[in-house]
PDB file of C-alpha atoms in Angstrom:
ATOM      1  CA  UNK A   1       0.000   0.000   0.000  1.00 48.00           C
ATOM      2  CA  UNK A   2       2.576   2.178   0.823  1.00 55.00           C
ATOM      3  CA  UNK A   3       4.392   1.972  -2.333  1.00 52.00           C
ATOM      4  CA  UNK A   4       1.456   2.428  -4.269  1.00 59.00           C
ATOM      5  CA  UNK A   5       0.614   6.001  -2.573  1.00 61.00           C
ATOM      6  CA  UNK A   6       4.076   6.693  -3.277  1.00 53.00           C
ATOM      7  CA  UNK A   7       3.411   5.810  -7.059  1.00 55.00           C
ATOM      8  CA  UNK A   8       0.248   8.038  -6.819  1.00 61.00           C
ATOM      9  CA  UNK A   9       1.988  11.093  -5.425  1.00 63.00           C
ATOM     10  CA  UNK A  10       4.956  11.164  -7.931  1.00 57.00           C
ATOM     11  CA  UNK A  11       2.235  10.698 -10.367  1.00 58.00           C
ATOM     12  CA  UNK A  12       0.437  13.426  -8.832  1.00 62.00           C
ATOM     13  CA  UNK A  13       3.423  16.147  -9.245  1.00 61.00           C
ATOM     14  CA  UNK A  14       3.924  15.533 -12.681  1.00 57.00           C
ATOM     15  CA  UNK A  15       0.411  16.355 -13.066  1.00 59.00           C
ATOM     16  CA  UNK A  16       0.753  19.609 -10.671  1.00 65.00           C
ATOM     17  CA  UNK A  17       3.947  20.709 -13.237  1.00 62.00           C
ATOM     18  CA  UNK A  18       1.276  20.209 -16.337  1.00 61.00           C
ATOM     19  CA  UNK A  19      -0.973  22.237 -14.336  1.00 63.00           C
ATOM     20  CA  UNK A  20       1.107  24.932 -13.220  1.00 69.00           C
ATOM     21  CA  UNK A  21       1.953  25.304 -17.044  1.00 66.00           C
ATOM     22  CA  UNK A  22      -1.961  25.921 -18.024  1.00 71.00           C
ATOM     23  CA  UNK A  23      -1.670  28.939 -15.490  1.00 75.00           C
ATOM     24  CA  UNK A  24       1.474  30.298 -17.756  1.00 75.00           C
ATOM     25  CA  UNK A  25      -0.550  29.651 -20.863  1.00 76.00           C
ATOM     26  CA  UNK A  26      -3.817  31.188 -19.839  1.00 79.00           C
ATOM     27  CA  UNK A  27      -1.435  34.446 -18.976  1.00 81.00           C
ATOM     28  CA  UNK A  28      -0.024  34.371 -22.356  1.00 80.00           C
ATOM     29  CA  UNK A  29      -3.243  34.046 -24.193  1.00 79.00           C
ATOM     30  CA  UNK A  30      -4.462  36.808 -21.904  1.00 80.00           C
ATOM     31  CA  UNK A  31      -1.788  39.080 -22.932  1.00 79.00           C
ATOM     32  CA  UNK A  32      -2.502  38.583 -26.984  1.00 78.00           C
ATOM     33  CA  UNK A  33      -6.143  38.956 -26.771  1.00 74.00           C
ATOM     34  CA  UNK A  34      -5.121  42.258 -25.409  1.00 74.00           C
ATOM     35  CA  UNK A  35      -3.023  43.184 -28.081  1.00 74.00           C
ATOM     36  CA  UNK A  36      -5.302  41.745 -30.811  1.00 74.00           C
ATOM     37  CA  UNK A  37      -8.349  44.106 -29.068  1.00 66.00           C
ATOM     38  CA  UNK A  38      -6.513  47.271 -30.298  1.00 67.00           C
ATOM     39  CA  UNK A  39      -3.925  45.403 -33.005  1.00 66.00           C
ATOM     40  CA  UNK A  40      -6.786  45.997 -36.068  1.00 71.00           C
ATOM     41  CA  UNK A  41      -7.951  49.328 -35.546  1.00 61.00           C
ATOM     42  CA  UNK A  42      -6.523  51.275 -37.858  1.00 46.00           C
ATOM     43  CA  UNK A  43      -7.281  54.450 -36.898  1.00 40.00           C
ATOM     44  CA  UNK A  44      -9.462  55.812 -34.314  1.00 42.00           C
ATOM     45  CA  UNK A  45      -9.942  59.350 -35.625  1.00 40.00           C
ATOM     46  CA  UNK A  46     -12.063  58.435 -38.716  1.00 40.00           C
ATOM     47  CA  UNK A  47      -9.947  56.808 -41.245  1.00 53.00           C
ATOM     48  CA  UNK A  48     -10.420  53.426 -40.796  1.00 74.00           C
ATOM     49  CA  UNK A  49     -11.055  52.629 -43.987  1.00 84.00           C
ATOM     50  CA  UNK A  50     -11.068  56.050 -46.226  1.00 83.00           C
ATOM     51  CA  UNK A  51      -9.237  55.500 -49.545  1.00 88.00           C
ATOM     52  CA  UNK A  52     -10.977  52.349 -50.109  1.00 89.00           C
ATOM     53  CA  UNK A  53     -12.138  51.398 -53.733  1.00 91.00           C
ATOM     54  CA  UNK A  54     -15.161  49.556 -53.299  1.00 88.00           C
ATOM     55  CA  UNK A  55     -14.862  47.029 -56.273  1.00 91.00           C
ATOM     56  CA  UNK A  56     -11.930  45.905 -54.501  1.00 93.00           C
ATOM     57  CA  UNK A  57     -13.023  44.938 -51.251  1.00 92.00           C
ATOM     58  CA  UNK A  58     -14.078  41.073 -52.343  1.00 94.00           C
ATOM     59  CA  UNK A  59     -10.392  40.317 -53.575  1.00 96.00           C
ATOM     60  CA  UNK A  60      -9.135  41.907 -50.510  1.00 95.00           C
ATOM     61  CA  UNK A  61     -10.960  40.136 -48.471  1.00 95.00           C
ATOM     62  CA  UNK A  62     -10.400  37.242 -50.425  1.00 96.00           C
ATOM     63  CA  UNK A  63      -6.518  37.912 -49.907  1.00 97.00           C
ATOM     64  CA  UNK A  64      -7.481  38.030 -46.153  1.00 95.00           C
ATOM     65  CA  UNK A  65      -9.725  34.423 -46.065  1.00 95.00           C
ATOM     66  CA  UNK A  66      -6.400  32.725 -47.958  1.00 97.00           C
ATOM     67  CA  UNK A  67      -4.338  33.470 -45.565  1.00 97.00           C
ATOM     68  CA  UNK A  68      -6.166  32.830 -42.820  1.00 95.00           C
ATOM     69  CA  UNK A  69      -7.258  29.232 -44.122  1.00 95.00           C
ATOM     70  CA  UNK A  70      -3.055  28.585 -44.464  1.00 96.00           C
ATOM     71  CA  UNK A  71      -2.591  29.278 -40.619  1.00 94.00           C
ATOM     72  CA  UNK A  72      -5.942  27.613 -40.039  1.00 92.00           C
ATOM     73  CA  UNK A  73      -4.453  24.580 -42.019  1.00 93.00           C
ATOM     74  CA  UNK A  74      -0.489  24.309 -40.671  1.00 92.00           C
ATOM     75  CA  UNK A  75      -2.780  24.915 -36.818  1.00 88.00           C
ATOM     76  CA  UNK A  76      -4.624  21.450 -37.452  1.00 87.00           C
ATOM     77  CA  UNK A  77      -1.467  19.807 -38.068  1.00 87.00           C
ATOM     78  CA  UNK A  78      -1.313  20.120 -34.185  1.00 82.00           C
ATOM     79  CA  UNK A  79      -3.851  17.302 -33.903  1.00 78.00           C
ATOM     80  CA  UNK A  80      -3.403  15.183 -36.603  1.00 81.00           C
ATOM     81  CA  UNK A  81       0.932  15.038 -37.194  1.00 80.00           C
ATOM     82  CA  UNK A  82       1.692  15.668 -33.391  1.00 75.00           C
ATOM     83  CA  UNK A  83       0.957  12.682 -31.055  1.00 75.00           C
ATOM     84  CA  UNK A  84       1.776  11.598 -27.767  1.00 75.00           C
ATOM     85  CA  UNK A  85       0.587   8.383 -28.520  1.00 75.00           C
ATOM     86  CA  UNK A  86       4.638   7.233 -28.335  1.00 76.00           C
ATOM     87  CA  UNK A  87       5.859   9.787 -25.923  1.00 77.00           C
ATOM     88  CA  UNK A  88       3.712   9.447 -22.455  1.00 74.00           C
ATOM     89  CA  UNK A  89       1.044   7.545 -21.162  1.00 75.00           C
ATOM     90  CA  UNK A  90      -1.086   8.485 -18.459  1.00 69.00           C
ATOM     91  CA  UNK A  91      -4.731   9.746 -19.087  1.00 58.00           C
ATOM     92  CA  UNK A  92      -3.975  12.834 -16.465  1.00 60.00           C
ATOM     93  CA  UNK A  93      -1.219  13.964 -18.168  1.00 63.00           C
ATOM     94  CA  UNK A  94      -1.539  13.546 -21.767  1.00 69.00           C
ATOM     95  CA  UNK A  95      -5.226  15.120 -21.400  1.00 64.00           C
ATOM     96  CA  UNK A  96      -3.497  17.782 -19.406  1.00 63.00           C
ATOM     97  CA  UNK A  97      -0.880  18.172 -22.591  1.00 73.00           C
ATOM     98  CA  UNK A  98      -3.810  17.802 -25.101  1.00 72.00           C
ATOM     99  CA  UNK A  99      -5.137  21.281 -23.448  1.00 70.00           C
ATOM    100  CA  UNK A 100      -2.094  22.924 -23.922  1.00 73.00           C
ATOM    101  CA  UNK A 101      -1.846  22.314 -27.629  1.00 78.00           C
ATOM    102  CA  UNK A 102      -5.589  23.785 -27.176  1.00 78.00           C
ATOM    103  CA  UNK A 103      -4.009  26.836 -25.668  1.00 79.00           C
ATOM    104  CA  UNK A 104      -1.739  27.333 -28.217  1.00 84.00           C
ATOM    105  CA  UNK A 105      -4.010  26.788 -31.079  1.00 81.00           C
ATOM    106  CA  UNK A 106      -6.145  29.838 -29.071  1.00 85.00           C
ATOM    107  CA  UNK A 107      -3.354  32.451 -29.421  1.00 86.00           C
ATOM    108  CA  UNK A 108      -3.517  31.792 -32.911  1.00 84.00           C
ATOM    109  CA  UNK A 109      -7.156  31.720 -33.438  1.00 84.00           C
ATOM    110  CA  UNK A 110      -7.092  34.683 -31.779  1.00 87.00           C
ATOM    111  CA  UNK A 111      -5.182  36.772 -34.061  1.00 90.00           C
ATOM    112  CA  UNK A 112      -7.238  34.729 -37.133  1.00 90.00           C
ATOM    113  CA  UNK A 113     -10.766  36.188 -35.603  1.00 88.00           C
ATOM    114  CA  UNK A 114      -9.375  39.731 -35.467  1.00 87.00           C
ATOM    115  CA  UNK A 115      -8.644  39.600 -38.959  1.00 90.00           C
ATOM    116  CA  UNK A 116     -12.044  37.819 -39.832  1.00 90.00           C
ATOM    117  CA  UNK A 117     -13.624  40.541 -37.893  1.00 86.00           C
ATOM    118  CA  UNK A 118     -11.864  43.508 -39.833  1.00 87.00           C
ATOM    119  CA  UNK A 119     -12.562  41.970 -42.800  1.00 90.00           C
ATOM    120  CA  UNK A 120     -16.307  42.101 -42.252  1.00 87.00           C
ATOM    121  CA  UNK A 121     -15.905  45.615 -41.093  1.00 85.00           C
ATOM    122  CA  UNK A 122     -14.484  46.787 -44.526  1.00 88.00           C
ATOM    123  CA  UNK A 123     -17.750  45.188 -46.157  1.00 87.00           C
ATOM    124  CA  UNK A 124     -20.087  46.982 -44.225  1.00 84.00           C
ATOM    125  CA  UNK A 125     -18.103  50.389 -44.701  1.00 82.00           C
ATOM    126  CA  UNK A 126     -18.139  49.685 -48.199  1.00 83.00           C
ATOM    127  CA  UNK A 127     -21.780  47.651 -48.437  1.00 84.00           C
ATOM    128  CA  UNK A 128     -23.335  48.209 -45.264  1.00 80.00           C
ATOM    129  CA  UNK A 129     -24.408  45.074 -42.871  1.00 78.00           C
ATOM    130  CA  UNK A 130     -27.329  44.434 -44.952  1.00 78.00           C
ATOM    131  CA  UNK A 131     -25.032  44.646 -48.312  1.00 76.00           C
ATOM    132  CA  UNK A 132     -27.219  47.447 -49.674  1.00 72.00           C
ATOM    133  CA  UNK A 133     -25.722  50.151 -48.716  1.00 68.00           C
ATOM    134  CA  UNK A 134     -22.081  51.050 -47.720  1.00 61.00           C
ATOM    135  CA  UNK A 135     -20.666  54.377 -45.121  1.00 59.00           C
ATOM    136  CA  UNK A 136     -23.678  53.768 -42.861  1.00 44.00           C
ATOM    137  CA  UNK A 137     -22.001  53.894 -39.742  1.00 47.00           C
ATOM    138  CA  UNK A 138     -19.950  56.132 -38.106  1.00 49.00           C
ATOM    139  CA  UNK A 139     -15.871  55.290 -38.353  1.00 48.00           C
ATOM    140  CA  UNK A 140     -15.514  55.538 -34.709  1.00 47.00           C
ATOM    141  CA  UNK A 141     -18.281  52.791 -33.787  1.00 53.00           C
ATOM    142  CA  UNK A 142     -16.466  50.603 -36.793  1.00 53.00           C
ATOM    143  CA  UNK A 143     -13.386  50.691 -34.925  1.00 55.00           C
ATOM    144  CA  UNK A 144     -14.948  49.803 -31.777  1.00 58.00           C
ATOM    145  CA  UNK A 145     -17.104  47.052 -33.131  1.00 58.00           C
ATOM    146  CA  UNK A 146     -13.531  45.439 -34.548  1.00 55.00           C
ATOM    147  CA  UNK A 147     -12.220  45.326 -31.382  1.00 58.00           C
ATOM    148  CA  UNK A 148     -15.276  44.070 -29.324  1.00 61.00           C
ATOM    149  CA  UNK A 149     -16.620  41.410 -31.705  1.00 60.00           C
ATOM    150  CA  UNK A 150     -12.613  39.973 -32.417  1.00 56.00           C
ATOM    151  CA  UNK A 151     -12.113  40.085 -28.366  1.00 55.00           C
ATOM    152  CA  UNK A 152     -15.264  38.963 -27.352  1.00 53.00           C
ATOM    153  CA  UNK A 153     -14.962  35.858 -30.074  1.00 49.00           C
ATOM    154  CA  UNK A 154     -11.196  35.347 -28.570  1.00 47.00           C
ATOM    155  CA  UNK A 155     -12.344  34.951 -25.023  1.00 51.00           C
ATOM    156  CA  UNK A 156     -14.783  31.988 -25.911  1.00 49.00           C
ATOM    157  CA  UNK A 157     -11.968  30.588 -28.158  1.00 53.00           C
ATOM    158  CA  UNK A 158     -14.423  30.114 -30.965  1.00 69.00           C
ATOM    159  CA  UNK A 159     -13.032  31.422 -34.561  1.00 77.00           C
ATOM    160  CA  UNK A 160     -14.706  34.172 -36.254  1.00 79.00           C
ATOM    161  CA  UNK A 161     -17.463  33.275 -38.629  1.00 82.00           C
ATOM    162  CA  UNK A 162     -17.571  35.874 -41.591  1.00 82.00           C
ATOM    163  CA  UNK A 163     -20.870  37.423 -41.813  1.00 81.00           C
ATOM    164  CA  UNK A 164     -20.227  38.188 -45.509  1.00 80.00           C
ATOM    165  CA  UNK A 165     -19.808  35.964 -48.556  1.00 76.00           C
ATOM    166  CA  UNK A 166     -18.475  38.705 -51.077  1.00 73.00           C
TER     167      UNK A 166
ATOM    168  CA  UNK B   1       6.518  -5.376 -23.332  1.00 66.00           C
ATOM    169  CA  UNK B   2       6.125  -2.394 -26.168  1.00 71.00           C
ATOM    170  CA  UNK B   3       5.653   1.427 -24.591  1.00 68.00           C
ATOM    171  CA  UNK B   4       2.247   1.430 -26.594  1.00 71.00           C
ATOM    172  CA  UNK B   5       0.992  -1.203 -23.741  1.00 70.00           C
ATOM    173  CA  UNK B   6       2.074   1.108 -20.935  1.00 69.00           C
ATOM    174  CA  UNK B   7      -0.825   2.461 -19.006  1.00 67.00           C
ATOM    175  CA  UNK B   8       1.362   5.146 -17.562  1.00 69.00           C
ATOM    176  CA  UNK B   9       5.180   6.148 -18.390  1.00 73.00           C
ATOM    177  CA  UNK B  10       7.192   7.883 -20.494  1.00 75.00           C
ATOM    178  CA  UNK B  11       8.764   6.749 -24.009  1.00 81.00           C
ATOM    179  CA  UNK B  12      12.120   9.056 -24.139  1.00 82.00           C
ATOM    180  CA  UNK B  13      12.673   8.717 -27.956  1.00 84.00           C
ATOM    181  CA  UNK B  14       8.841   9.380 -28.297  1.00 84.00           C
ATOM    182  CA  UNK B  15       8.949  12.160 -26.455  1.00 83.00           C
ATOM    183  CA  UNK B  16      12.054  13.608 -28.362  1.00 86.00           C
ATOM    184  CA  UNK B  17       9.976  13.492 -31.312  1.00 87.00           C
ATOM    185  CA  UNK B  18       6.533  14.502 -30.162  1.00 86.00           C
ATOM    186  CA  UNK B  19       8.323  17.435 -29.131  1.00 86.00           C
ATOM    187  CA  UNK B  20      10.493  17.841 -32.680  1.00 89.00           C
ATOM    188  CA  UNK B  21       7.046  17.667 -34.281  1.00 89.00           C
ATOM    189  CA  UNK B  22       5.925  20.408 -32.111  1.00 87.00           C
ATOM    190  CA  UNK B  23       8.935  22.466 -33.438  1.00 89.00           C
ATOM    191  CA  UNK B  24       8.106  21.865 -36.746  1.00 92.00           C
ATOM    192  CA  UNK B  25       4.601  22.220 -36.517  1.00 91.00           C
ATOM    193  CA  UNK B  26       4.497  25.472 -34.563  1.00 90.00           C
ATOM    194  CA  UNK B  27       8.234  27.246 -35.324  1.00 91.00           C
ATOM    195  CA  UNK B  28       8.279  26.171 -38.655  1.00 94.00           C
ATOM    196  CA  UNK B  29       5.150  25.574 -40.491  1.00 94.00           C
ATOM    197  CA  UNK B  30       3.160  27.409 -38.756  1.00 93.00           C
ATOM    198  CA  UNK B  31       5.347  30.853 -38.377  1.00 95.00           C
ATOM    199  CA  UNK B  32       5.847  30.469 -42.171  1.00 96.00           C
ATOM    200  CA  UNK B  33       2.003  30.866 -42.955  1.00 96.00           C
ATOM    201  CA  UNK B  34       2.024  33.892 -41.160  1.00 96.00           C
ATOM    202  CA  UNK B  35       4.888  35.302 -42.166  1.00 97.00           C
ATOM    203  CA  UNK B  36       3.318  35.009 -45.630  1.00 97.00           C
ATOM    204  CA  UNK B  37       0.710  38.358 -46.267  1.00 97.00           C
ATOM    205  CA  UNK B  38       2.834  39.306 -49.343  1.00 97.00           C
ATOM    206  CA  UNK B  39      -0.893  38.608 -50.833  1.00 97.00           C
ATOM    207  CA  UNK B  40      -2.855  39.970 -48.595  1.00 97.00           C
ATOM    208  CA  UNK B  41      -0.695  43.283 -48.627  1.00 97.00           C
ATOM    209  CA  UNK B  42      -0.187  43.488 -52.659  1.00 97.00           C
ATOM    210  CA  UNK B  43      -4.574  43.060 -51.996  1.00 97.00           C
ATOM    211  CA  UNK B  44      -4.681  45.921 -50.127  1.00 96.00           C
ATOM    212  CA  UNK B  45      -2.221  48.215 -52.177  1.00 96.00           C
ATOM    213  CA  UNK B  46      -3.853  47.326 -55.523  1.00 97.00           C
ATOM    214  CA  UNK B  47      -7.489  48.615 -53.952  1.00 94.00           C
ATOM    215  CA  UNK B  48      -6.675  50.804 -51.522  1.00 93.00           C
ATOM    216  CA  UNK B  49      -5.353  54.255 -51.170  1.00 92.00           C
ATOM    217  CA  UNK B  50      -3.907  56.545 -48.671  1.00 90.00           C
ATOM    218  CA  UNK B  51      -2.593  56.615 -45.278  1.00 87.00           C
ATOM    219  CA  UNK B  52      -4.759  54.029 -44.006  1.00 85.00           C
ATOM    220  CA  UNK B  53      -3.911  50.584 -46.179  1.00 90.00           C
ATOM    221  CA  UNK B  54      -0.274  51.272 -44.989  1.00 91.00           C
ATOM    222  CA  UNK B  55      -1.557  51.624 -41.394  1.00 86.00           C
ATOM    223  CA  UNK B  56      -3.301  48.318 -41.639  1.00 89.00           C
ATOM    224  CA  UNK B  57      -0.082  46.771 -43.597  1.00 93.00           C
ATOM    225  CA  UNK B  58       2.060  47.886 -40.309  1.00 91.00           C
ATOM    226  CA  UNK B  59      -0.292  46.966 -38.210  1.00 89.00           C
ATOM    227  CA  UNK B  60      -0.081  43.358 -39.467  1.00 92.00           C
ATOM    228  CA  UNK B  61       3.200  42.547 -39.821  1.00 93.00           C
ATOM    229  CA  UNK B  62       3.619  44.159 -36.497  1.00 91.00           C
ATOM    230  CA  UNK B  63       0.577  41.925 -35.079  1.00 91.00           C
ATOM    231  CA  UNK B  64       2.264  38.724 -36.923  1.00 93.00           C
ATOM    232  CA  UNK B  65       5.562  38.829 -35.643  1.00 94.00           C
ATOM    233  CA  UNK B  66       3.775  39.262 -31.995  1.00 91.00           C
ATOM    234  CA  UNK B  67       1.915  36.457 -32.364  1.00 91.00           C
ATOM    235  CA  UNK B  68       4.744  33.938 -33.770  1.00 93.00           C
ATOM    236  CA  UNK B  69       7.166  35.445 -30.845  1.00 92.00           C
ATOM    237  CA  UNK B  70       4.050  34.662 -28.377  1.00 90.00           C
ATOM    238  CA  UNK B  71       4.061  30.933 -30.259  1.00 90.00           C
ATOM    239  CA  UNK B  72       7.880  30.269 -29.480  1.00 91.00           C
ATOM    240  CA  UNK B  73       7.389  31.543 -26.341  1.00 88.00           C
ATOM    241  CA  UNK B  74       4.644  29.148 -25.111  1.00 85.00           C
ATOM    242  CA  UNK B  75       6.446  26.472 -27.516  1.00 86.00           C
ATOM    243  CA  UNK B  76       9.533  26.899 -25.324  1.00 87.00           C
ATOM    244  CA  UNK B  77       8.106  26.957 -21.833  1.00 84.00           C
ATOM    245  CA  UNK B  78       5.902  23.830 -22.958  1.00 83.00           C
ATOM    246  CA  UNK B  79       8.893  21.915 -24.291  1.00 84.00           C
ATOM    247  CA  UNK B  80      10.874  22.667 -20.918  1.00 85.00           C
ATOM    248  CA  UNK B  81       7.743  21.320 -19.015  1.00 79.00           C
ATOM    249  CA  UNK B  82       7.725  18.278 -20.868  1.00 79.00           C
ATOM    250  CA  UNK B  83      11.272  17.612 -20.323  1.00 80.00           C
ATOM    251  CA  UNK B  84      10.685  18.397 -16.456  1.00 80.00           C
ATOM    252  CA  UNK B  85       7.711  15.798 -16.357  1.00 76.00           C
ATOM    253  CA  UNK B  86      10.200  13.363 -18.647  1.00 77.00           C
ATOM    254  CA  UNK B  87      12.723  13.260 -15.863  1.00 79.00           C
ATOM    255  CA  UNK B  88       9.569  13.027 -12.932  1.00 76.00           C
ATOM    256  CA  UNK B  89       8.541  10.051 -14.580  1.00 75.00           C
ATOM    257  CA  UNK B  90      12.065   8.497 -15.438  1.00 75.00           C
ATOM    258  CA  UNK B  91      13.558   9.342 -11.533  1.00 76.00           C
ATOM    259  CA  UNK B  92      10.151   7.794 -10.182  1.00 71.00           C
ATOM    260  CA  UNK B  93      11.066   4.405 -12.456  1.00 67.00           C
ATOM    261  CA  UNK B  94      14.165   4.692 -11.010  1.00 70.00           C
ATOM    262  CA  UNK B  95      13.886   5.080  -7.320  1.00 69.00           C
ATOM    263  CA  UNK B  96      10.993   2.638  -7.605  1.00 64.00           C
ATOM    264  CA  UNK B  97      13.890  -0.109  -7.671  1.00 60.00           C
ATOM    265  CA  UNK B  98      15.640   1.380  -4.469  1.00 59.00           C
ATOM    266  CA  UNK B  99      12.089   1.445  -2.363  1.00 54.00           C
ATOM    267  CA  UNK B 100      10.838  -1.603  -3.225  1.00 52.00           C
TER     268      UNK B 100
END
């Protein structure tokens, strides 16, 4: 019996070290969403998207859906080319290491949904949210709605969803 | 007995690559897709104009670069935790020998 608490509480610090390591990730994450809140505006003085030629906005944001589908695409390699299958075994742990490969796929989702979000934001300016109409709303409440609906998407670590085919 | 039997251990060699495949994964593959908006910018300069497509170009190079440093980062501290837990496991298969 006694060796087999012993067993259980070595067991039981490698599992504290995975845990303490979640804290350090959840700080890190913190610290991007931060930076990704104010990373897209572009300008908060009424600019945010002045200069822009309308007919160019889908290949823009076409440019922008690429490259976020080649992050998006090298991230998912995390689950299906990286395994622990051959490297530990113990259902604590490698759940424990499975959530940190979650945490790091989060930083980078993070950044992808700010982007996703901005993008959307240069339809409306140009077509409006309903597509029929573009300049409806003011710049200032653009640049605030970039920043709320990328950071409020980043603390639920859900990607952004594009409202807008075009 | 094969490590894929084990219900609890560590596989050193395994782990060496599970954690080379993290390197590649996340250092390599994954800083290179970022590091790649040459599209999205040459996008935004063929239909946009001014002060502001610049602004956004800055903005995200200066927003990619934080993000891959923020990947190596956590990459780093995650690797050194897995070594830590590596030689937890390995000292506990060890001294198992000298309490039993």
């Amino acid at each position: 019996m006694a060796l087999e608490k012993w067993v259980k509480n070595q067991a039981g610090r490698a599992i504290d070290t995975v845990q303490n390591l979640g804290d350090k990730f959840s700080s890190t994450i913190g610290s991007v969403q931060g930076y990704l809140g104010s990373a897209f505006e572009v300008a908060k003085n009424g600019e945010t998207f002045v200069g822009i030629n309308y007919e160019k906005v889908g290949s823009i944001r076409g440019a922008i859906k690429t490259y976020v589908g080649n992050v998006q695409t090298e991230l998912g390699k995390l689950n299906t080319e990286a395994s622990t299958e051959n490297a530990v075994k113990g259902s604590d742990v490698t759940e424990a290491i499975a959530q940190y490969v979650v945490a790091v796929d989060k930083v980078a989702q993070a950044y992808v949904s700010a982007l996703l979000a901005y993008s959307d934001k240069m339809y409306e300016y140009a077509f409006g949210e309903d597509g029929k109409g573009g300049m409806q709303q003011s710049q200032s409440k653009l640049s605030e709605n970039i920043s709320k609906d990328a950071s409020g998407l980043s603390e639920s670590a859900e990607v952004y969803q594009e409202k807008h085919d075009y | 007995m094969d490590f894929s039997e084990a219900q609890f251990g560590v596989n050193i060699m395994g782990m060496q690559e599970y954690i080379n495949d993290l390197n590649t994964i996340i250092l390599t593959n994954v800083a290179e897709a970022l590091r790649n908006t040459q599209e999205v910018e040459a996008a935004v300069r063929a239909g946009w104009h001014g002060a502001a497509p610049e602004q956004f170009i800055a903005n995200l190079n200066k927003a990619k670069e934080q993000m891959i440093e923020k990947l190596k980062e956590l990459q780093k501290t995650f690797e050194t935790e897995l070594k830590g837990i590596q030689s937890s496991i390995l000292d506990m298969d060890a001294n198992l020998v000298e309490e039993e």
